[in-house]
Every structure is written in structure tokens, then in C-alpha cells.
XYZ file of C-alpha atoms in Angstrom:
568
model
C -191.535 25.048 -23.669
C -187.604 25.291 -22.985
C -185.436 28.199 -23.267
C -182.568 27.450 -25.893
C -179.532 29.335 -23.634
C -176.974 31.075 -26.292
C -173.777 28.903 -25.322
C -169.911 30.066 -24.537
C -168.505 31.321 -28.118
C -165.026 30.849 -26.684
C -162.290 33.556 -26.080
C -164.011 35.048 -22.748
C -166.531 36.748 -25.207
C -169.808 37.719 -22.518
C -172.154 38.987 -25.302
C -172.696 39.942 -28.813
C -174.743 41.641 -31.599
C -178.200 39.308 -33.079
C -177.266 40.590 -36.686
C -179.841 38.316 -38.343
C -182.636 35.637 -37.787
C -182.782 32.808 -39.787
C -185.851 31.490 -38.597
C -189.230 32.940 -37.072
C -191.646 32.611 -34.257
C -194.012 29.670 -35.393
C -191.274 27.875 -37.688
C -190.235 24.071 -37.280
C -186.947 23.879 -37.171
C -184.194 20.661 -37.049
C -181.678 20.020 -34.701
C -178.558 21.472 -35.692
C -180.574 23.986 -37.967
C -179.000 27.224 -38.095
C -181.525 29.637 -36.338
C -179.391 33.241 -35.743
C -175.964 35.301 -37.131
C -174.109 36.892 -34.350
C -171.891 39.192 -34.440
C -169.007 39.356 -31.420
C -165.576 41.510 -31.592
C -164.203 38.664 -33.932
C -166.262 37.205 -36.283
C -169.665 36.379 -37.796
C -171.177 33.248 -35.774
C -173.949 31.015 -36.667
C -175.770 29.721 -33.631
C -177.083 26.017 -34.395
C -180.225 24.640 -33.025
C -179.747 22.161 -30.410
C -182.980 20.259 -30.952
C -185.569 19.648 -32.837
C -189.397 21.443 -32.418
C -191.653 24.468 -32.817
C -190.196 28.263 -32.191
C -192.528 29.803 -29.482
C -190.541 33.024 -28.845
C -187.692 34.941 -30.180
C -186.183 37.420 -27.151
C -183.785 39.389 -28.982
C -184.572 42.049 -32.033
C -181.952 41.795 -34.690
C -179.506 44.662 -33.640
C -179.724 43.620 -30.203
C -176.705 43.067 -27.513
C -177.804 38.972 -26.284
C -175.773 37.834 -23.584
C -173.893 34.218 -23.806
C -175.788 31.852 -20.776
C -179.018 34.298 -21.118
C -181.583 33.002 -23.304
C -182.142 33.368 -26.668
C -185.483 32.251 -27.965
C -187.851 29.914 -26.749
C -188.956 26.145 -28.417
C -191.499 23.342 -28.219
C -189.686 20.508 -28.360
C -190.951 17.802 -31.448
C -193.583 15.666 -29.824
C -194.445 17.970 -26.650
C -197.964 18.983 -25.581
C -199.716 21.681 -23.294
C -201.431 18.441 -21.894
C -197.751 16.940 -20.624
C -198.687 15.792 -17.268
C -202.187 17.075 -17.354
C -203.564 13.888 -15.830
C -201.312 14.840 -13.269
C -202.816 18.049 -12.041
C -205.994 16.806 -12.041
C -205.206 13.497 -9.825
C -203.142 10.401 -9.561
C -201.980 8.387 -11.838
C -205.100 6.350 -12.648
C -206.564 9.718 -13.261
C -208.713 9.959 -10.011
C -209.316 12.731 -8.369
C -207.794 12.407 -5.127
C -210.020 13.300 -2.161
C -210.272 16.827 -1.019
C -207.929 17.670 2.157
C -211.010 18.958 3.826
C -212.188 15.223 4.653
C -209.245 14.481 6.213
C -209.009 13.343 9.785
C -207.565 15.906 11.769
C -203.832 15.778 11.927
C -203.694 13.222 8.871
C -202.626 12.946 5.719
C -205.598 12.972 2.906
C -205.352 9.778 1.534
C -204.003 9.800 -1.863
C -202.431 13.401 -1.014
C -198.806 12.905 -1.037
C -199.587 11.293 -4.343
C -201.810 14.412 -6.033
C -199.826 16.925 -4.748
C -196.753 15.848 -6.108
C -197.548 15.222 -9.204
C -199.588 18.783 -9.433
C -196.115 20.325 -8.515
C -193.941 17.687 -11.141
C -196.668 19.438 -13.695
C -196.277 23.161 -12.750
C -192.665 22.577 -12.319
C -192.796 21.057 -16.330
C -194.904 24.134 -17.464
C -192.173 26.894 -15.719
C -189.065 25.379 -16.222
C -186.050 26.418 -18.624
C -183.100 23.579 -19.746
C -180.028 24.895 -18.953
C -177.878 23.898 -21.956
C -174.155 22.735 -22.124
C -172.187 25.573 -23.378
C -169.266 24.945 -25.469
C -166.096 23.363 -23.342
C -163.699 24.408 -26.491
C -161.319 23.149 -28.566
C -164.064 21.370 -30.697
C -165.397 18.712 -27.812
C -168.649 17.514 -28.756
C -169.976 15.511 -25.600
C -168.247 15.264 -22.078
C -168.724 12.603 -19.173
C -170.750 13.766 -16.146
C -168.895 13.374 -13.282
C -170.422 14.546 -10.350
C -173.361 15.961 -9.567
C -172.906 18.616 -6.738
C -176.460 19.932 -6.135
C -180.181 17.165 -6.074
C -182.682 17.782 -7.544
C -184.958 19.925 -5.100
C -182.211 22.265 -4.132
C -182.186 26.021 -4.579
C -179.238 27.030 -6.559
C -177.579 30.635 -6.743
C -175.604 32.375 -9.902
C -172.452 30.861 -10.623
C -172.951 27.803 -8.031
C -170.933 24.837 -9.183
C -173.677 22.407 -10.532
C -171.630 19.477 -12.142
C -168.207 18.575 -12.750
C -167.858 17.300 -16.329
C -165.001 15.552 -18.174
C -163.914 16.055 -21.410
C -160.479 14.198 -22.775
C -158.632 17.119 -21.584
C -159.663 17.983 -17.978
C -161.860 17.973 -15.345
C -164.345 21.141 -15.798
C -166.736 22.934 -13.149
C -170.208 23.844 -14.993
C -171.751 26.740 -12.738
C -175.178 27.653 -12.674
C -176.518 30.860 -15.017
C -178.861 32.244 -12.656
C -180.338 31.608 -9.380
C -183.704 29.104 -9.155
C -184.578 25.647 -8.636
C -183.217 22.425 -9.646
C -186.631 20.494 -11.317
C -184.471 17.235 -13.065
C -181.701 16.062 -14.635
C -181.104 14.999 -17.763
C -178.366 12.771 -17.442
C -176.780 10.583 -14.672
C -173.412 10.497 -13.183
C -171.287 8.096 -15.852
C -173.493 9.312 -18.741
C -171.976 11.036 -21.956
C -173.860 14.784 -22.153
C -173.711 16.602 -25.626
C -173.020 20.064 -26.002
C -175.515 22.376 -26.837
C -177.750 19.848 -25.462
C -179.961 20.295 -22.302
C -177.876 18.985 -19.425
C -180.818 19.678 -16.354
C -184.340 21.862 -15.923
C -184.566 24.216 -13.644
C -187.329 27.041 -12.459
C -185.624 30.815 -12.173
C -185.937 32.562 -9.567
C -187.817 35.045 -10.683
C -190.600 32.801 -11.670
C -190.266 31.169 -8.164
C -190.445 34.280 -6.156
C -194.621 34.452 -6.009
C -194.456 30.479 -4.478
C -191.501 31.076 -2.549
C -193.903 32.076 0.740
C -196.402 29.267 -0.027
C -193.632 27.204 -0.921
C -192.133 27.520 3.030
C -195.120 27.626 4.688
C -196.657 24.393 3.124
C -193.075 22.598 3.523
C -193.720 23.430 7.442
C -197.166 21.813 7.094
C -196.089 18.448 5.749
C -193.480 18.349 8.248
C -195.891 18.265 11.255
C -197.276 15.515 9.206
C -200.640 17.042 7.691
C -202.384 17.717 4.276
C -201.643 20.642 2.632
C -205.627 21.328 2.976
C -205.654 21.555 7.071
C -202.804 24.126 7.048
C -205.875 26.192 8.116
C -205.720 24.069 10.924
C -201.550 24.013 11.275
C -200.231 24.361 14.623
C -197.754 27.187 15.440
C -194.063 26.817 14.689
C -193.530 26.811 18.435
C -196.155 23.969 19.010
C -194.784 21.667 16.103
C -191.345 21.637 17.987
C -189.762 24.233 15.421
C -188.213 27.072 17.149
C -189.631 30.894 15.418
C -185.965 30.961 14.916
C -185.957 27.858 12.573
C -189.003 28.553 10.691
C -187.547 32.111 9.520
C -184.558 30.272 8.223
C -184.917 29.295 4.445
C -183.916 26.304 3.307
C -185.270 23.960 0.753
C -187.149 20.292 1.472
C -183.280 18.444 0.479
C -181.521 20.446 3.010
C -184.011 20.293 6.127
C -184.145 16.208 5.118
C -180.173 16.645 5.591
C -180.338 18.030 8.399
C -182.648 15.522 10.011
C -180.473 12.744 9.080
C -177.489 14.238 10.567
C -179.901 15.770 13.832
C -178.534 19.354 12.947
C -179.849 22.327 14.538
C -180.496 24.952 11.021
C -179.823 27.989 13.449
C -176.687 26.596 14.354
C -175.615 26.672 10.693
C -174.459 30.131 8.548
C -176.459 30.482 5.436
C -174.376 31.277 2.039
C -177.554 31.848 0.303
C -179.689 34.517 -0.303
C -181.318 36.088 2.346
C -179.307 33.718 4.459
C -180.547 30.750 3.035
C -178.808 27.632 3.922
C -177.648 25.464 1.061
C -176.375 21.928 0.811
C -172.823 23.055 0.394
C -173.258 25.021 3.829
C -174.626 21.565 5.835
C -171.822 19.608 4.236
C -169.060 21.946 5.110
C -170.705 22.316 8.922
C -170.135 18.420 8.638
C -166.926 18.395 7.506
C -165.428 20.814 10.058
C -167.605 18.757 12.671
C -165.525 15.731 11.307
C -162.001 17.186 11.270
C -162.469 18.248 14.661
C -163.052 15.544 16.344
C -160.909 13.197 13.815
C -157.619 16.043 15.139
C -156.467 14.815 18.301
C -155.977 11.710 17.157
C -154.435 12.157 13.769
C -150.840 10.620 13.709
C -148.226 13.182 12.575
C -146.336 11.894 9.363
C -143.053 10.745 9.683
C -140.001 12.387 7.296
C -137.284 9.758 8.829
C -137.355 7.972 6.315
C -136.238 10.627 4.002
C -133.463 11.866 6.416
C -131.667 9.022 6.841
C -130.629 9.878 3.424
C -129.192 13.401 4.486
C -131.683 14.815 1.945
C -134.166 17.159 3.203
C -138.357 15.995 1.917
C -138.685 19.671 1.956
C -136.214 19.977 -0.841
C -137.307 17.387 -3.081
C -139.437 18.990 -6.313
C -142.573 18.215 -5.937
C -144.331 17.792 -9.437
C -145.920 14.524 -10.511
C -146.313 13.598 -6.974
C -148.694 10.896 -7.033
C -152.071 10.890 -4.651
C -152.019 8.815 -1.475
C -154.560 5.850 -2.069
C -156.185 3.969 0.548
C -154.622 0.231 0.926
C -156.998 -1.725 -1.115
C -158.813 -5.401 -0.473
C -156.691 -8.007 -0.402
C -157.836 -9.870 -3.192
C -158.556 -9.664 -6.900
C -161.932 -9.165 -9.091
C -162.786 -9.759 -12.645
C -163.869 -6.240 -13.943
C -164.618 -3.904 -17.254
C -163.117 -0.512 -16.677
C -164.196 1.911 -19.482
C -161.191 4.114 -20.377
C -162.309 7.769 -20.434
C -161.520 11.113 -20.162
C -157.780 12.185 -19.603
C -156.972 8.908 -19.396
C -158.292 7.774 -22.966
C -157.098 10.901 -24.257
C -153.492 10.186 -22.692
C -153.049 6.530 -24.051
C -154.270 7.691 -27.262
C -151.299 10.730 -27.540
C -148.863 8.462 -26.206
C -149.436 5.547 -28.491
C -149.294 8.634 -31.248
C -146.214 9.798 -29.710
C -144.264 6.414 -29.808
C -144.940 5.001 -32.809
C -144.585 8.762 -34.851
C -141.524 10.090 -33.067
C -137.944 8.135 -33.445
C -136.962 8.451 -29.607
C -133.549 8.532 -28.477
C -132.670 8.424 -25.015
C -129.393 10.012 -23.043
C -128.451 9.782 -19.299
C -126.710 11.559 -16.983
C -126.050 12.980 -13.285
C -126.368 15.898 -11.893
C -124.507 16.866 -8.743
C -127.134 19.204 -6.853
C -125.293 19.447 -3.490
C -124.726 23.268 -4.227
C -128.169 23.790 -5.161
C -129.900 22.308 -2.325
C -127.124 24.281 0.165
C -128.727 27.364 -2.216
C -131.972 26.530 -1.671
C -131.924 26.086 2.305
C -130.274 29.700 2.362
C -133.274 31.167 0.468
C -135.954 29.038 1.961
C -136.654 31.501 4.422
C -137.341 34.828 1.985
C -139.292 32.758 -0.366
C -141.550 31.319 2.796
C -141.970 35.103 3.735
C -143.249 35.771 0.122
C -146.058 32.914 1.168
C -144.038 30.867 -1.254
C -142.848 27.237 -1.212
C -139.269 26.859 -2.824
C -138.595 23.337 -4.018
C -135.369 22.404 -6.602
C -138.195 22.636 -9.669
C -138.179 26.362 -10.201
C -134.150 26.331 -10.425
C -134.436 23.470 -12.675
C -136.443 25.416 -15.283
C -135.004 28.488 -15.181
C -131.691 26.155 -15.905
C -133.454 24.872 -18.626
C -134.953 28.068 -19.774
C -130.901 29.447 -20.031
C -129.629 26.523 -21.878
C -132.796 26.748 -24.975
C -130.946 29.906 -25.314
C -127.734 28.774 -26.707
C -129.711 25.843 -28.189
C -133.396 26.737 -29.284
C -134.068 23.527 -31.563
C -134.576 22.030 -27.942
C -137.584 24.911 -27.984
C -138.875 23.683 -31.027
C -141.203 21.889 -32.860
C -142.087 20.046 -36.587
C -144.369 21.179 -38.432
C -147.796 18.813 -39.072
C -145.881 18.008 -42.664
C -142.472 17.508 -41.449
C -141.203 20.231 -43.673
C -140.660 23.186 -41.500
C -138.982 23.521 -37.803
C -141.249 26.127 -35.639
C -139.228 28.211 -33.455
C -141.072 29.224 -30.860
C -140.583 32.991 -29.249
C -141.465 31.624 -25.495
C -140.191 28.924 -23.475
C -142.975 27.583 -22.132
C -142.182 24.197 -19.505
C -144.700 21.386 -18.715
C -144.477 19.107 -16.011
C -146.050 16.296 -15.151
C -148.390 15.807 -12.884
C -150.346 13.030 -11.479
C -153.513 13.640 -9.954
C -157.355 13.490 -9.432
C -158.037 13.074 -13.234
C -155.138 11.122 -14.931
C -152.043 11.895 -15.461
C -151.812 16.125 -17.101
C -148.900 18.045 -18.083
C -149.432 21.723 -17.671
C -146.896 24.392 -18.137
C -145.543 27.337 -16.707
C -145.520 30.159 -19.801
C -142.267 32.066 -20.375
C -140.053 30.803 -17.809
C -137.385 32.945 -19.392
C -138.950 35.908 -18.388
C -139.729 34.910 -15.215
C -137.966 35.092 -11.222
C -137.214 31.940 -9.477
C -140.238 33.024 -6.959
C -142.507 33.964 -9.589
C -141.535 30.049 -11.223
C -142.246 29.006 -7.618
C -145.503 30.323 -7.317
C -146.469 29.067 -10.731
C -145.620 25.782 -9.676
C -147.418 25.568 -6.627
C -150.809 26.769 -8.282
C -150.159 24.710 -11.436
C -149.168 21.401 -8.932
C -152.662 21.755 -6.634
C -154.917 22.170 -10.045
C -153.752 19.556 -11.310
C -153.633 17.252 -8.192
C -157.627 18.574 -8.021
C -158.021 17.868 -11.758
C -158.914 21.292 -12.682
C -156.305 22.600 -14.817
C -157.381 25.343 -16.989
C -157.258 24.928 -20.906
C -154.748 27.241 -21.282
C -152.589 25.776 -18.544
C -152.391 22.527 -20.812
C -151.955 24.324 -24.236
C -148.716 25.739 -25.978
C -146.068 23.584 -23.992
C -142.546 23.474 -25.650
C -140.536 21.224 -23.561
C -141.282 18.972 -20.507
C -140.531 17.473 -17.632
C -141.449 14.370 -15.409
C -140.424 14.348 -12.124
C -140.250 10.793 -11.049
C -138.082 10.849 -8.321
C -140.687 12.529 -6.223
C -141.746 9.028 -6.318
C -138.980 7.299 -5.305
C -137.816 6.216 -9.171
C -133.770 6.527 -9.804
C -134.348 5.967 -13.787
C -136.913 6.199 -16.593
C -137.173 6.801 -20.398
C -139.806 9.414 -20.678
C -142.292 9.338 -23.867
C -142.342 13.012 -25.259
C -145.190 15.302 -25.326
C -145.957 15.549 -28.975
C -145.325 18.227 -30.539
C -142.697 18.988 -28.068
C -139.320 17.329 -29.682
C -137.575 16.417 -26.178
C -138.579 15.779 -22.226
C -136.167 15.027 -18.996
C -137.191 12.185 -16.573
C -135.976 13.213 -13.119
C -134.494 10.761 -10.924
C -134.523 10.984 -6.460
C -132.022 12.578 -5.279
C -129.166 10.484 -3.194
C -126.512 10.674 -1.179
C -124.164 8.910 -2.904
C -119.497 8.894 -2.168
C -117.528 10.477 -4.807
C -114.410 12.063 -5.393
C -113.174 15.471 -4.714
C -110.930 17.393 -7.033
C -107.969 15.945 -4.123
C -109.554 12.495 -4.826
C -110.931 12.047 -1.838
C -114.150 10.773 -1.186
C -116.911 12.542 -0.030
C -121.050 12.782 0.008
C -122.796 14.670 -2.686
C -126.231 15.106 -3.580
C -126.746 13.319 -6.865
C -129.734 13.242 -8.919
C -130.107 11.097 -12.610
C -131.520 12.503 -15.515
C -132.437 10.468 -18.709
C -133.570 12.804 -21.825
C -135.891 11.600 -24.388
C -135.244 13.369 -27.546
C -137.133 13.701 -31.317
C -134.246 11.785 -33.707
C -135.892 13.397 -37.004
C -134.309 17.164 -36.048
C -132.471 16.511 -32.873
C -129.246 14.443 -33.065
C -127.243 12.666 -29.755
C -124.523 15.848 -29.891
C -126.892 18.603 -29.759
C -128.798 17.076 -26.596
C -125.415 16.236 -25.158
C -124.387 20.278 -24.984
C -128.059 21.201 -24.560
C -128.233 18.939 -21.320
C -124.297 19.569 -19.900
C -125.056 23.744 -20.212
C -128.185 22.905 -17.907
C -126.096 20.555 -16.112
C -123.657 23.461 -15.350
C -126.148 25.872 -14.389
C -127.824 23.820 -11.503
C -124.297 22.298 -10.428
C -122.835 26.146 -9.984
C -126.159 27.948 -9.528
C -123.759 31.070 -8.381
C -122.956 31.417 -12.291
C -126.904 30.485 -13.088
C -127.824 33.487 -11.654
C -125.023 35.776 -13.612
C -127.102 35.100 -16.326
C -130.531 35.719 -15.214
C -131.657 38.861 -17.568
């Protein structure tokens, strides 16, 4: 019997009203059958069966609040039996009975009883456990890519641990768990494609492990000294097995104490996140880590900016969006190999090949002299450090930008699907991108008009680290009106940027150098120059409107005393 778990319904929505049952305790139903009508604060919802079998138990009465990740009726699965694993509880495999602990030789293992006892607990783990099923991610993804697992199978989980890390074709996304228990199996392996509203793993509450739980610890102790689980009669004393009283009081389930043999950790010496201070995986991993960093410190070589500041430009200054991760040199020599391309990445060749072959590009280049705005920037480096905030060239550069789509909003704008309308859009809302631990993403900081040059800067920053850690919120990706893709931070002088459909233009930052030029006396001098090539939509935006568009933002950053005149 499995627990069908009523899924995400999107828009934050926790709960709703069971107006109506569309099916009843005994039916057969088909996967994808509609079983209930729920009500939430925006519309009528039909839940959909995720399998096929036999309805056991309904939970809620129509008129009844159910909760979304609480469950929501109960089904036999087509082809399931209350004899699954029977043979099992009664012996091994070839369906002998194994023989009884009590003939045992003292301090021995019953032979056969590693082999009965596990399956008896496989069994009663079958009969009590509930499939946790994949909620909805959103914007109409059907399946997603397991990534990582983060928990084994064994391992006691609490509410709202992080189980898995799935990927759909937009991000990287955490699945937490919906209640504390047990991890009993998973239904799919890391690389596998998991369905939504399909049972991703099995697990026993906690609430139905509670009346084992002191069994549970005490037999765990028994097989560790090495005997049947029929002479515990005849255990020794935690003290006498070589486990202090201390370590026997701590929980911790049979993953985690086989951890910390392999690592020859002391439990006591580690602090419990669980409850009741039970110590979890995450906690030995993390003791591990910090064990690790310590002793990896002393010897760390400090990174070098030299290179940078032979340049007279300061790394500090240099905006750090679409900053790539540092990869580890790789074998010196090549491979044949099939790389399946998934996830953001699949999704990103897809949009570009979209975006290149639907949208007439037309590119225009330029320089901008930032010497003012870096002097700017070192003056107010110190405030914005005291706000806990890192100030880099990028939040001046959009709030330049932001200024400019006022006296030219087609640069805000998009086409409609049919080509016959240009959207205006109220908010100007800038993407940058960023390369990191999923693919490439381009999330965006919303209403950058509205915004402070600190408040842009701390937007950045948070935006910049999800992304790097490939867990950028959905709404961080959507409603983007105009991008840009930094890659200078890279070391790149020039590009010609592919624009983020719908989006109708995007700027490809260049490094910043310290190049001669002439003063207004015509002598030369250093500035701080940067290149910028635009990429611009041809169907509504024509080489004169990008040209004023891009020398108003070109003004702004190159006398950023008359930028801020015009901050509202």
C-alpha cells in the first residue's frame, strides 16, 4: 500500500479545500485518472492519479482543508500482494526457515541469520512504508534528471532535509523531505529521468517508527559486538563491548555509525542536528570537512592579484558576473566519449539555436571610458563594505542602463509571439549572465529602476553565488527584459552576444584596460577603457536607435557625477 502525497499546485499555495471525489475506496483506477476537485484561493484543480491500482483509503472528507506534501488517499498498486516478500519473513530465499538464534554458539552469528533477519526487516519495511512523490517543479516540466542523492538508504531523515537535487531544463532544484522517518529505497538512480507525480523513494514515518525505534538501537548494538539478534539476552554491557555509556545513548542510524568506523570517529565527539541529538550524515560529513580544511590551511598558497595590477586596474573592481568556475587541470590526453546533453545545458542550445535563426541580429561596438567610475567606486568601497556589501562596476552599469530605457523604452521591450504587437514592459528588469555549477543561466535583478546602487549590489551578489551553486530560483530566471554578459571577467576584449529571446537586445562586456589616449589638450594619458558590442533585434530596433540608446548609457557611466542627478 503507498500513500499518493497531494503534490505542489504552484504559487506557494500550502493547502486547499477536497470539494469533490471522483473515485471511492475499493475503485480501480488508471494512471493519470482524475481521482479529486480541489479547491485553493485560485481555481478549481483536478488532482490526477499518478499510477495505476486499487484505492485502499481516502483521508480527507469532501469539505476538508488537505495539505499539499500530506497525503491524500491511500492505493494498491496494479499487480501488488499482501504476500510481497512473504517468503521473506518466514526465511531465506529458498524459503527455509533459518535456524533459531537460540542454537547459536555463544558469541556467534546464527547461521543463516544475517540472511533471515534482513529480509524480515526488507518485508516489514515494504508493509509500513509511504512513496514520497515528486511534486510539481512548475512551468509544465514533466520528468527531471536526478542528480544527487544526498541521504542512503538506511538513514533517518528530518522535515524539510534536502533529499535529492534534481534537474529540470531550467535549474538545479533541492527536493526536501515532507516529514521526518526512514529512508527504505529508491526508486531511481543518480543519471535517471524521474516523472512527476511519480514515486521518487519509500520511506517509513516517523511516527510509525517510533514503537521500533528502542528495539531498533538496542539490536543495532547487538550486531555490532558481532552476535545474533537471539543472544541479545546474552549481550554484553555497552562498557564491556568497547562502547562508552556515552556512545550508546547517542542515536544514530546503522549508515552513520558504519561512517564513522571508516573514518575512526569518536560519535561523542560529534554535535547531533537531529532530533533528540541524533547525529546525521550531514553532521559526520561536515565534522570531516572542517577536519579537512584545517589541516589543508597552513599550507594553502595565497592567490596572487599581480597579474591584474600590472594593468593599473584593481581585480576588486572588475564586475564580477559570468565569472566562470575554476576547474582542475585535466589529463593530458584525449578520450573517445558520448556526453548526453541535459538539463540547462540542452535547454540553453535549444533557446539559442531558436534565438539565432528567429531573430535578425545586428551588432554595434563601442568604448567606454570608465576611469571616473572606477575613481567613484574606490571612494564608496568603504560605505558599501560597511553595509556587508561588495561594490563591483555591475550595479553602476545597470542602473546606467536602467536611466537610458527611459528615454528609449523599445530597448525594454519585447514582440509579441505573432509579431504584431510591441510589449512595453512597466519594469526594467536586467539579466546577467552567469556561468556556473549547472550551465550557463541568466537571472535578473527585478526593477533596477527603482532600486539604490547598494540594493543592485546586494542583488548581484545573491543572484551571482545561486547561480555559481546552480540554484537559481524560478523566478530569478523569469521576466528578464534586457541582458548582459560580462565577458571580460574572463579576460575577453570582444564578443557578439546571442540575445535572450524574448528580450530584443543584450551588451557583451569587454576587460577593462589601461590603454594611452588623448586629453582635451591632446596630450596623452592612461584611461580605463572597457569595449562594449550590443546585439540588437533588427525586426523593431534599427542601428540609430541603439546608437543613442547605448551613447546616453555611455554618458552616464563616463560622468557618473551627472548619473546620479538623475537617480529618482
Amino acid at each position: 500500500m503507498n500513500d499518493f502525497i497531494l503534490p505542489d499546485i504552484g504559487e506557494g499555495i500550502v493547502e486547499c479545500e477536497l470539494v469533490k471525489w471522483l473515485i471511492k475506496e475499493g475503485d480501480v483506477i488508471e494512471e493519470d485518472q482524475a481521482v479529486a476537485e480541489v479547491m485553493t484561493d485560485k481555481a478549481l484543480v483536478e488532482i490526477p492519479a499518478p499510477h495505476a491500482g486499487t484505492v485502499v483509503r481516502l483521508y480527507c472528507r469532501e469539505g476538508e482543508i488537505a495539505r499539499v506534501h500530506a497525503p491524500l488517499f491511500a492505493v494498491d498498486e496494479a499487480g501488488e500482494s499482501d504476500g510481497k516478500g512473504g517468503a521473506g519473513e518466514a526465511g531465506g530465499a529458498d524459503g527455509q526457515v533459518a535456524p533459531s538464534g537460540d542454537h547459536a554458539p555463544s558469541g556467534a552469528k546464527a547461521p543463516g541469520a544475517d540472511s533471515a533477519d534482513q529480509a524480515a526487516g526488507e518485508a516489514v519495511n515494504e508493509r509500513r512504508s509511504r512513496d514520497f512523490i515528486l511534486p510539481d517543479i512548475g512551468e509544465g516540466i514533466v520528468e527531471c534528471e536526478v542528480v544527487t542523492w544526498h541521504v542512503a538508504e538506511g538513514d533517518k531523515v528530518e522535515e524539510d532535509q534536502t533529499i535529492v537535487d534534481v534537474m529540470t531544463d531550467k535549474a538545479l532544484v533541492e527536493i526536501t523531505a515532507s516529514e521526518t522517518g526512514r529512508i527504505v529505497r529508491f526508486h531511481y538512480a543518480q543519471g535517471e529521468n524521474a516523472r512527476v507525480h511519480s514515486p521518487l523513494y519509500a520511506y517509513v514515518p516517523d511516527s510509525d517508527d517510533a514503537a521500533d525505534e528502542a528495539s531498533h538501537v538496542a539490536h543495532e548494538a547487538v550486531m555490532e559486538a558481532g552476535m545474533a539478534p537471539a543472544a541479545a539476552q546474552h549481550a554484553p554491557s555497552a562498557c564491556a563491548s568497547g562502547m562508552s555509556p556515552a556512545q550508546a545513548r547517542i542515536p544514530a542510524t546503522p549508515a552513520v555509525r558504519r561512517l564513522l568506523r571508516e573514518h575512526a570517529l569518536d560519535i561523542s565527539a560529534i554535535a547531533g542536528s537531529g532530533r533528540n541529538g541524533r547525529v546525521l550524515k550531514e553532521d559526520v560529513l561536515a565534522y570531516l570537512a572542517r577536519d579537512s580544511v584545517a589541516a589543508g590551511t597552513a599550507d594553502r598558497p595565497t592567490a596572487s592579484s599581480a597579474d591584474q595590477r600590472h594593468r593599473g586596474v584593481d581585480p576588486a573592481a572588475v564586475a564580477e558576473p559570468v565569472a566562470c568556475e575554476s576547474h582542475e587541470p585535466r589529463a593530458a590526453r584525449l578520450e573517445a566519449r558520448q556526453v548526453p546533453l541535459k538539463g540547462v545545458a540542452a535547454v540553453m542550445a535549444r533557446r539559442m539555436v531558436q534565438s539565432s535563426t528567429q531573430i535578425p541580429h545586428f551588432h554595434y561596438g563601442d568604448e567606454l571610458d570608465v576611469t571616473e567610475l572606477l575613481a567613484l567606486r574606490a571612494r564608496l568601497k568603504s560605505r558599501a563594505d560597511k553595509e556587508g556589501t561588495r561594490l563591483t562596476l555591475m550595479p553602476f552599469i545597470m542602473k546606467a542602463m536602467a536611466l537610458a530605457v527611459l528615454e528609449e523604452p523599445i530597448l525594454n521591450a519585447s514582440l509579441s509571439d505573432d509579431e504584431s504587437q510591441v510589449l512595453y514592459h512597466a519594469s526594467c528588469n536586467i539579466g546577467m549572465a552567469v556561468d556556473g555549477a549547472a550551465g550557463l543561466m541568466v537571472p535578473n535583478v527585478k526593477g533596477v529602476e527603482r532600486l539604490s546602487i547598494l540594493e543592485i549590489a546586494r542583488e548581484v551578489a545573491r543572484l551571482t553565488e545561486a547561480a555559481r551553486n546552480g540554484r537559481v530560483p524560478q523566478a530569478d530566471l523569469k521576466g528578464g527584459t534586457l541582458s548582459i554578459s560580462n565577458i571580460g571577467a574572463l579576460g575577453g576584449t570582444y564578443a557578439a552576444p546571442i540575445i535572450n529571446q524574448p528580450e530584443v537586445a543584450i551588451v557583451a562586456l569587454g576587460r577593462t584596460q589601461r590603454l594611452p589616449r588623448f586629453d582635451v589638450d591632446g596630450n596623452v594619458c592612461a584611461r580605463d577603457i572597457m569595449t562594449i558590442t550590443w546585439a540588437g533585434d533588427h525586426r523593431i530596433i534599427d542601428g540609430g536607435t541603439i546608437a543613442r540608446f547605448s551613447n546616453l548609457w555611455k554618458h552616464y557611466l563616463e560622468h557618473p557625477d551627472e548619473m546620479l542627478l538623475s537617480l529618482a
